[in-house]
Structure formats: C-alpha cells, structure tokens
Coordinates of C-alpha atoms in Angstrom, one line a residue:
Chain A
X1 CA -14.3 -20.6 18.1
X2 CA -17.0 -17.9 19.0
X3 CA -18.2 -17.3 16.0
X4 CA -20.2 -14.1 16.6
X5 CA -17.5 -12.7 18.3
X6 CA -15.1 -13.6 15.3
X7 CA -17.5 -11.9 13.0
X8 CA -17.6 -8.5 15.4
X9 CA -13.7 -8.7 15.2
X10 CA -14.0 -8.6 11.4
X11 CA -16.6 -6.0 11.8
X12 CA -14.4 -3.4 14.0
X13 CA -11.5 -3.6 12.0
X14 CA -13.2 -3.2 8.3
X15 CA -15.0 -0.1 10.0
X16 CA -11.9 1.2 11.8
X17 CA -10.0 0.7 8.3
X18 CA -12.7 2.7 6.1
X19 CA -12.9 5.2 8.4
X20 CA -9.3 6.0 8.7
X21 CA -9.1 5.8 4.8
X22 CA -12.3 8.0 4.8
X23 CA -10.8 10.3 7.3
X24 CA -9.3 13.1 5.0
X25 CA -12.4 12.9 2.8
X26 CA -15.2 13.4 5.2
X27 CA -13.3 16.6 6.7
X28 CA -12.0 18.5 3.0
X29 CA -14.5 16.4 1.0
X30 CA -17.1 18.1 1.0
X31 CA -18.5 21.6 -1.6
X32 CA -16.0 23.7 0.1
X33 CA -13.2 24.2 -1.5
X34 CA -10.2 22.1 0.0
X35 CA -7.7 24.9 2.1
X36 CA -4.5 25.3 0.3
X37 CA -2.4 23.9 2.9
X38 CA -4.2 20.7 2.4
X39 CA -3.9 20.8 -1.3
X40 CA -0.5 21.9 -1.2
X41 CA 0.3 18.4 1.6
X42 CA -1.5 16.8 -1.2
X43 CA 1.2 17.7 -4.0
X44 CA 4.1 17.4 -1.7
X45 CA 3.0 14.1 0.4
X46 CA 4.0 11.5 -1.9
X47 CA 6.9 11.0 -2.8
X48 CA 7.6 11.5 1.5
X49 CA 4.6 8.5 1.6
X50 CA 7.0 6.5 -0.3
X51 CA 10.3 6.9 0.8
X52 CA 8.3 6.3 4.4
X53 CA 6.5 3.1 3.2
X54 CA 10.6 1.4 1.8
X55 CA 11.8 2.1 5.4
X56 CA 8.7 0.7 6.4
X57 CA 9.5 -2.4 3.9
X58 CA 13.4 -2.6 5.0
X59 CA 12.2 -2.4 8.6
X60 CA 12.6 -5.8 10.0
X61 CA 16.2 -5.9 8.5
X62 CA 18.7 -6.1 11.7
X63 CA 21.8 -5.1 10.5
X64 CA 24.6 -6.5 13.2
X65 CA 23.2 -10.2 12.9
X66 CA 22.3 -12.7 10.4
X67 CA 23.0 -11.5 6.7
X68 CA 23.0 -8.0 7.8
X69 CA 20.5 -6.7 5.2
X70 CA 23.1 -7.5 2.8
X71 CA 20.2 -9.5 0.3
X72 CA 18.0 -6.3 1.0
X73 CA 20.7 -3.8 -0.2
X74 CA 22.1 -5.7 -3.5
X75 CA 18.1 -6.0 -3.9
X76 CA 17.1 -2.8 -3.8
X77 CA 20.2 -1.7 -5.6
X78 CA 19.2 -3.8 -8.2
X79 CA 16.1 -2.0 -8.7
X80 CA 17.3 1.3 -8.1
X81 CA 20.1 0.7 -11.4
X82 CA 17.3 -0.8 -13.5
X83 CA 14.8 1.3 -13.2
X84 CA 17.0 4.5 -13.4
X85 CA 18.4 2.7 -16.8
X86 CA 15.1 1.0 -18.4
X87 CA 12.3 3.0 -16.5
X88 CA 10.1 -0.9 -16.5
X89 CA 8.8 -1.4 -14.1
X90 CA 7.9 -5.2 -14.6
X91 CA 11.6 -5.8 -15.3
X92 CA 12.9 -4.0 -12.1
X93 CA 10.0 -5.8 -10.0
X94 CA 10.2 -9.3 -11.4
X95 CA 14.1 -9.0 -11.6
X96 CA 15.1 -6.9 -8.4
X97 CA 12.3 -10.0 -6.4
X98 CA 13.9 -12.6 -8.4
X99 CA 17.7 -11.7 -7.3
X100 CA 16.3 -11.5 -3.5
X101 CA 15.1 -14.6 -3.9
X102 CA 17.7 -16.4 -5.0
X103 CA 20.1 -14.3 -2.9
X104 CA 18.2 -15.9 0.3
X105 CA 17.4 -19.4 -0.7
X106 CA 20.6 -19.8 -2.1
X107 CA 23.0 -17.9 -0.8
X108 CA 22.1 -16.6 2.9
Chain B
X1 CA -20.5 -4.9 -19.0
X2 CA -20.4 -2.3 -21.4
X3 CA -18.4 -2.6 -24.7
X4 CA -14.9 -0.8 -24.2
X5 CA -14.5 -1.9 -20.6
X6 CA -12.1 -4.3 -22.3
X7 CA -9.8 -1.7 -22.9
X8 CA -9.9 -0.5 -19.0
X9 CA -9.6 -4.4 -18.4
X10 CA -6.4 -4.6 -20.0
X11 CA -4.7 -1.3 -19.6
X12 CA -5.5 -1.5 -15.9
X13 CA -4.2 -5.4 -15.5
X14 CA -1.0 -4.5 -17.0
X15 CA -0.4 -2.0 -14.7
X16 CA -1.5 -3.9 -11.8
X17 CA 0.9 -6.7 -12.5
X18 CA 3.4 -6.2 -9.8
X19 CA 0.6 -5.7 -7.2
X20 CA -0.6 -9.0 -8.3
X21 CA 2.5 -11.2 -7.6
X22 CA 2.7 -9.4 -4.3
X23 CA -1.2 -9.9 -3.1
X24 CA -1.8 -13.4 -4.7
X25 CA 1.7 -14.6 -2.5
X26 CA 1.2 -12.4 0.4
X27 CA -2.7 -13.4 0.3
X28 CA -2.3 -16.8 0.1
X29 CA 0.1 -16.9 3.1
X30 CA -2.6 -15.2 5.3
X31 CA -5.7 -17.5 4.4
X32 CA -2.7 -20.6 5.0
X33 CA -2.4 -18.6 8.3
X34 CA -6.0 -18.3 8.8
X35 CA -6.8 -21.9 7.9
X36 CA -4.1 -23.0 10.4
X37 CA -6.1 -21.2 13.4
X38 CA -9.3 -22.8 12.3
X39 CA -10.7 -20.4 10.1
X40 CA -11.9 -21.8 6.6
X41 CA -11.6 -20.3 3.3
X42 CA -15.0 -18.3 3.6
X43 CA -13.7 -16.6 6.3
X44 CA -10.5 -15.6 4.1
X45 CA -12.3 -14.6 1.4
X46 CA -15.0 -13.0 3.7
X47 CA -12.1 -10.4 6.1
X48 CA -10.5 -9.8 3.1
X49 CA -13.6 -8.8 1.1
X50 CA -14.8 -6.3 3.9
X51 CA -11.6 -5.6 5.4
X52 CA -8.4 -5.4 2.7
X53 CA -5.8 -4.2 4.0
X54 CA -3.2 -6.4 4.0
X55 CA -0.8 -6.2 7.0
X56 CA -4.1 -5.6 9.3
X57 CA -5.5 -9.0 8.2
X58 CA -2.1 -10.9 9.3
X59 CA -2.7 -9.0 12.9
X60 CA -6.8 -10.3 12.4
X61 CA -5.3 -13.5 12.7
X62 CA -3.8 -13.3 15.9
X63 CA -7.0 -11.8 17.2
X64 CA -9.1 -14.0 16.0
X65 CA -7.5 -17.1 17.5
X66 CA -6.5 -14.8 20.7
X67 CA -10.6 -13.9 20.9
X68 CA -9.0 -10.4 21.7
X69 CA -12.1 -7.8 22.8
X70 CA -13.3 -5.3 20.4
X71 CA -11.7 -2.7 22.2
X72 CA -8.5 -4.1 21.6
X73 CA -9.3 -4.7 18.2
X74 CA -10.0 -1.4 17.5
X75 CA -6.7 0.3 19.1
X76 CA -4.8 -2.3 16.5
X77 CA -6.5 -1.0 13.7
X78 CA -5.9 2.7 14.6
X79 CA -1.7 1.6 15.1
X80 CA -1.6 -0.2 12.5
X81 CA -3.3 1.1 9.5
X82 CA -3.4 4.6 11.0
X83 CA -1.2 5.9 8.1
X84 CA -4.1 5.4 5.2
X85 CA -5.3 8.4 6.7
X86 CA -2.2 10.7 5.0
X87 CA -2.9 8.7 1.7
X88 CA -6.7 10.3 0.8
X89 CA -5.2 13.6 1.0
X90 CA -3.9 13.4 -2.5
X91 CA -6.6 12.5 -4.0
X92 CA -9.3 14.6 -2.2
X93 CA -10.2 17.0 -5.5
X94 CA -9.6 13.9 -7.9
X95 CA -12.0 11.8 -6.0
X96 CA -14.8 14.3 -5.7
X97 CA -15.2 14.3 -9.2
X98 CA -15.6 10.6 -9.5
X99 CA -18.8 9.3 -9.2
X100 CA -20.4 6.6 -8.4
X101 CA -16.9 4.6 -7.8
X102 CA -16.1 7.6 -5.0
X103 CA -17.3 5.4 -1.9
X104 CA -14.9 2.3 -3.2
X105 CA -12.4 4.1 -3.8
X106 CA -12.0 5.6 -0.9
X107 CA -12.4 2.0 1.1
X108 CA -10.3 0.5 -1.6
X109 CA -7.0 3.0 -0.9
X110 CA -4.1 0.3 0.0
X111 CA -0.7 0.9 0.7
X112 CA -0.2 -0.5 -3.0
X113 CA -3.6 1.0 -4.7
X114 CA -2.2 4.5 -3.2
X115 CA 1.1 3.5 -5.2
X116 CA 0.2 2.5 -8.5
X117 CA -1.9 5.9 -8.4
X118 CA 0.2 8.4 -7.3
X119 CA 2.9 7.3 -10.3
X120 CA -0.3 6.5 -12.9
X121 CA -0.4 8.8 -16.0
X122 CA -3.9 8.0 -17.8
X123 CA -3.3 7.7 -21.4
X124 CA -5.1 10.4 -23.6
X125 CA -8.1 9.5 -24.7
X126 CA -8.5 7.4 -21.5
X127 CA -10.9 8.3 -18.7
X128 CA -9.3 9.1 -15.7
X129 CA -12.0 7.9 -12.7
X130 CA -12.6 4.1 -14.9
X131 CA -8.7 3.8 -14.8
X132 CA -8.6 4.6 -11.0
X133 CA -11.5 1.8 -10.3
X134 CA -10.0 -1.0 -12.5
X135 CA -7.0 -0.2 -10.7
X136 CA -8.4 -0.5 -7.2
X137 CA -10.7 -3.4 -8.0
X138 CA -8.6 -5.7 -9.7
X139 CA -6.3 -5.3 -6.8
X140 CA -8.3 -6.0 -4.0
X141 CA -9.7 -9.1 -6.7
X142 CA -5.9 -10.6 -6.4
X143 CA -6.2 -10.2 -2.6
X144 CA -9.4 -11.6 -2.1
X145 CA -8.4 -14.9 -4.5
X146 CA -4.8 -15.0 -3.1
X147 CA -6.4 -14.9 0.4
X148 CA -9.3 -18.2 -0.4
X149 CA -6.8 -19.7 -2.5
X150 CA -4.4 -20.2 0.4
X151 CA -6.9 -20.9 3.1
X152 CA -7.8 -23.8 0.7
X153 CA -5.2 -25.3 -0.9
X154 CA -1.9 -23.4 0.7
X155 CA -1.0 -26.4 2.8
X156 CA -0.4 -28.6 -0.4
X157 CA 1.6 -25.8 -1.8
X158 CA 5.4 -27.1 -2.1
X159 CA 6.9 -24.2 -4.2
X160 CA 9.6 -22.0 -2.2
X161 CA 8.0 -19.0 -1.9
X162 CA 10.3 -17.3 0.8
X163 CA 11.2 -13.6 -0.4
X164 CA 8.4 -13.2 -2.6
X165 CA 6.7 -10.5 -0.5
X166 CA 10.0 -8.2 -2.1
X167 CA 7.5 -7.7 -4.9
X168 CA 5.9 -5.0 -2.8
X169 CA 9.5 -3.4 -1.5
X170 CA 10.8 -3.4 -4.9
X171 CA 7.6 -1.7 -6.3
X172 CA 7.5 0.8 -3.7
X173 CA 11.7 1.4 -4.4
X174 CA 10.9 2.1 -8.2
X175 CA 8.4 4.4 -7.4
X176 CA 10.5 6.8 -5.2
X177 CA 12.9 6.7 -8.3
X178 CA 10.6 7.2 -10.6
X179 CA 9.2 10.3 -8.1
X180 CA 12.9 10.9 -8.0
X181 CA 12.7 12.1 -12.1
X182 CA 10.8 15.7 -10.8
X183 CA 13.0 17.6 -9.4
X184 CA 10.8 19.5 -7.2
X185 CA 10.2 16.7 -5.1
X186 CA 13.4 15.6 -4.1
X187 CA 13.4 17.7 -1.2
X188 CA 10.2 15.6 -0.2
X189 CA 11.6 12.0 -0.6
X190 CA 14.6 13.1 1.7
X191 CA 12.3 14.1 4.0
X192 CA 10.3 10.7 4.2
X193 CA 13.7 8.6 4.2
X194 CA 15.5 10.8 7.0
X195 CA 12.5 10.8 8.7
X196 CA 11.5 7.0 8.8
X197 CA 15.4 6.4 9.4
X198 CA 15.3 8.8 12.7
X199 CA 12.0 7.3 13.8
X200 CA 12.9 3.4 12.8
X201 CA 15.8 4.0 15.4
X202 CA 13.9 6.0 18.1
X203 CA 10.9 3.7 18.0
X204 CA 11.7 0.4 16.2
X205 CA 9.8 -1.4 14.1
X206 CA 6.6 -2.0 15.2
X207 CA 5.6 1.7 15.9
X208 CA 7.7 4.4 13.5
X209 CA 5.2 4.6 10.8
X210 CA 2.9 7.0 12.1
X211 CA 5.4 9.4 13.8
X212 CA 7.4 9.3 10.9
X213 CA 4.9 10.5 8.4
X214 CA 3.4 13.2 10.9
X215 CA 6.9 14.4 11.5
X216 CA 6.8 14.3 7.6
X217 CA 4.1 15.9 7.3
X218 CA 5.2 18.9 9.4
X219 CA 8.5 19.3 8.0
X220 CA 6.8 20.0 4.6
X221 CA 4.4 22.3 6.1
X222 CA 7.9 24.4 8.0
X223 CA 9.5 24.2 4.3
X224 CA 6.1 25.6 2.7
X225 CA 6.0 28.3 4.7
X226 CA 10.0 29.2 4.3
X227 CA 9.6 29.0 1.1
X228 CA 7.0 31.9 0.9
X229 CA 8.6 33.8 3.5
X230 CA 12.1 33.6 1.4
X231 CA 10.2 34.0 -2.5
X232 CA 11.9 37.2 -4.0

C-alpha cells in the first residue's frame, strides 16, 4: 500500500465531489440575481430528482432471472399504500425495509 | 453549545431517522470493505470525513486497492457523482441566505441530505438554515460512525443484514409520493420515471443517471416554455 498515493486518491475524489456539489453555486451563487430559468429548474427539479434517484435504486433489478424484481415490487408497493394511507414516514421505511427483508432472506 | 440547540438536536434526529438506518448499515459495509483491502478504520473514518458521498466511497475502494492514477480517479468521480450537480440548484436562493453553515452545506448535499430537504417543512417558530445544518451534519455523523464502526468491528458482525440498504429506496419511494400530494408537479415526477426508464434500457445500469436527469432537465425546460407560449 502507497500510502501517499492512497491519500491523493482520497484527495481527488473529495475535491472532485465538492466541486460538482458546488457547481450550481459558484455559477448563480453569487449577488446577481439567479435567472428565472434557473429558479424556475429549481421549483420543477425535484420531484423529476426523485423519481430519477428510485430507478436509480431499482436499477440492478434484472427482471427475466432470479426473483424477477418481484421482492422489489411488493416492497415498494408496500410503501407506496402506507404512505399514501398514514403519511409516516418511519412506518413506511421501517415496514416497507422490513417486508424486503424478510421477503429475501426468507422467501427468495 | 448554545442553550436551545437541544431543540434542533431533536427535531432534526427524528427526521433524520431513516437516513440513519440506511448510512450506519451501508457505512459499515464500506469500512468492512475497506478493512478487507488493508485499509484501517482511520482511513474509513478519514474518506468518509473528507469525501461523503456514499456510492463514490464503495468505487474508492476499488481504487484504492487497484492504485488506479489520479486521472482515473477523477473521471470516476465526475460518472459517478456527476448528478449532485442538478441537486444545488434548488437550493441556490435558500443557501445564500445562510451563513456561516453555507460552505458545509453545500459539501454536505448527499443523495439523502438533498432528500430529507426538498420534502422538510420547518416548523414555525423554527429557524430554517439551523434545521438545514442539523440535518446535514447528523447525517454525514451516521456515515462517518457507520463507516469506522465497520472497518473495526464489521467482521465480528453475525446479524443478517442483506436488504437493509432498501432503507434508502423506500425513503426515496415515499418521497415521490409524498411530492405526488402537489398536483402541479406530477407532470415532473412522470418526467424523471419515464426518463430514467428510457435511459436504464438504452444505457444500463452503470451509466443512465446523468443522461437521464439532463434529458429531465430539458424536457422541463420544452414544457416551460409551452406553457408560456400556450397561457391564455
């Protein structure tokens, strides 16, 4: 183990992670006011974020083999129902993570 | 620390809950990975003070036992957490007018941090920019102990942990319905799911993200547009 190397590995990648966090700041961030298109991305964004970032969870699922995503979809279903019905969000976590884990321990 | 940071303490931990399970587990499993390639626990707890962001740290690992050049390293990062750069955008006016915390928030901005924040409604009475910090601090607090904690002890761990890391899909999933409540913004969750759908089967796993949210991204700017052309 290099360890200087290591530690300019660990260096490169915590300032290539702040700077891609920073990136929107250090262009709209500044006294001027942000351009409306940017405000207006920053309204809209999110809830496309989201949706984007459960894909990105689901991702690895392969649907024609294995358990076919089926633990994934009761899961998510799950959550989907008890959120929609109790709005906790500590219930649907710790419930909807609970049923996935027994469903694939147990089950698959 | 100040009298009535307690409050901020508490309101803030109860909120971060769900992100804990998910970081302490997912933490623990990369300083157990770490460990394994010969790194101690300092260096867990030192990547994951400097660099928190969770799936780049798992990638760290394979460089670091690989020795890949910095170079290489660097193109990673940009792939892999080259999405955090959509996430500041919604929080550019709300983070100018925070202080001192600005700088850390900004470095602190995790797939789950960005999360928690865009569904958090501060209380009345609350300030808005000490929520936002306890928020991001205690999370990356559950990383960096999940993180040492694994690289020191995870190998004596004997608890079935398989499928814990759901934590994070199913706080992500009641999000989008709780986004789903407004609306307005229907028309912008389609968008995200249709488009990480189309891009997930174009360009597989490993590389949809970013295309996906540009594509995103674009398609709201098209419907912004149509929608001031077509306003009676």
């Amino acid at each position: 183990m290099d360890i200087v190397h290591s530690l300019l590995i660990i260096a490169v990648v915590s300032i290539c992670t702040i700077f891609l966090r920073a990136v929107p700041f250090l262009i709209f961030g500044g006294k001027r006011e942000v351009p409306k298109t940017v405000s207006y991305l920053g309204r809209t964004l999110p809830p496309a974020i989201m949706a984007v970032l459960v894909v990105y969870c689901l991702k690895d699922i392969s649907l024609l083999e294995g358990n076919h995503g089926i633990p994934e979809l009761i899961s998510v279903l799950l959550v989907v129902i008890l959120h929609s019905w109790k709005k906790n969000i500590l219930l649907s976590i710790g419930l909807g993570t609970a049923c996935y884990m027994a469903l694939i321990q147990l089950v698959f | 620390m100040k009298k009535g940071n307690y409050n901020y303490i508490g309101y803030s931990f109860h909120k971060t809950i769900p992100v804990m399970l998910g970081y302490l587990f997912l933490g623990m499993a990369f300083g157990l990975m770490l460990q394994n390639v010969g790194y101690n626990f300092v260096w867990a707890f030192f990547a994951s003070v400097v660099i928190y962001a969770g799936s780049m740290e798992f990638m760290l690992v394979t460089l670091l036992s690989g020795g890949a050049s910095l170079i290489h390293s660097a193109i990673m990062t940009f792939f892999i957490n080259g999405r955090h750069i959509f996430y500041g955008l919604s929080f550019i006016e709300k983070y100018k007018k925070m202080g001192k915390a600005y700088p850390y928030l900004v470095f602190a901005l995790t797939d789950e941090t960005y999360s928690l924040l865009c569904a958090e409604h501060v209380p009345e009475g609350m300030e808005e920019k000490k929520v936002f910090f306890w928020v991001s601090f205690l999370d990356q607090c559950y990383w960096v102990t999940g993180s040492t904690l694994g690289a020191l002890v995870g190998q004596y761990l004997t608890f079935d942990s398989t499928g814990i890391d759901f934590c994070m899909t199913a706080l992500f999933v009641a999000i989008v319905v709780e986004q789903w409540q407004e609306k307005e913004t229907h028309i912008s969750t389609i968008i995200g799911a249709v488009s990480g759908i189309v891009f997930l089967l174009i360009f597989g796993a490993d590389s949809f993200i970013l295309p996906a949210l540009l594509c995103a991204v674009i398609a709201l700017l098209v419907k912004g547009k149509a929608d001031a052309v077509f306003k009676i």
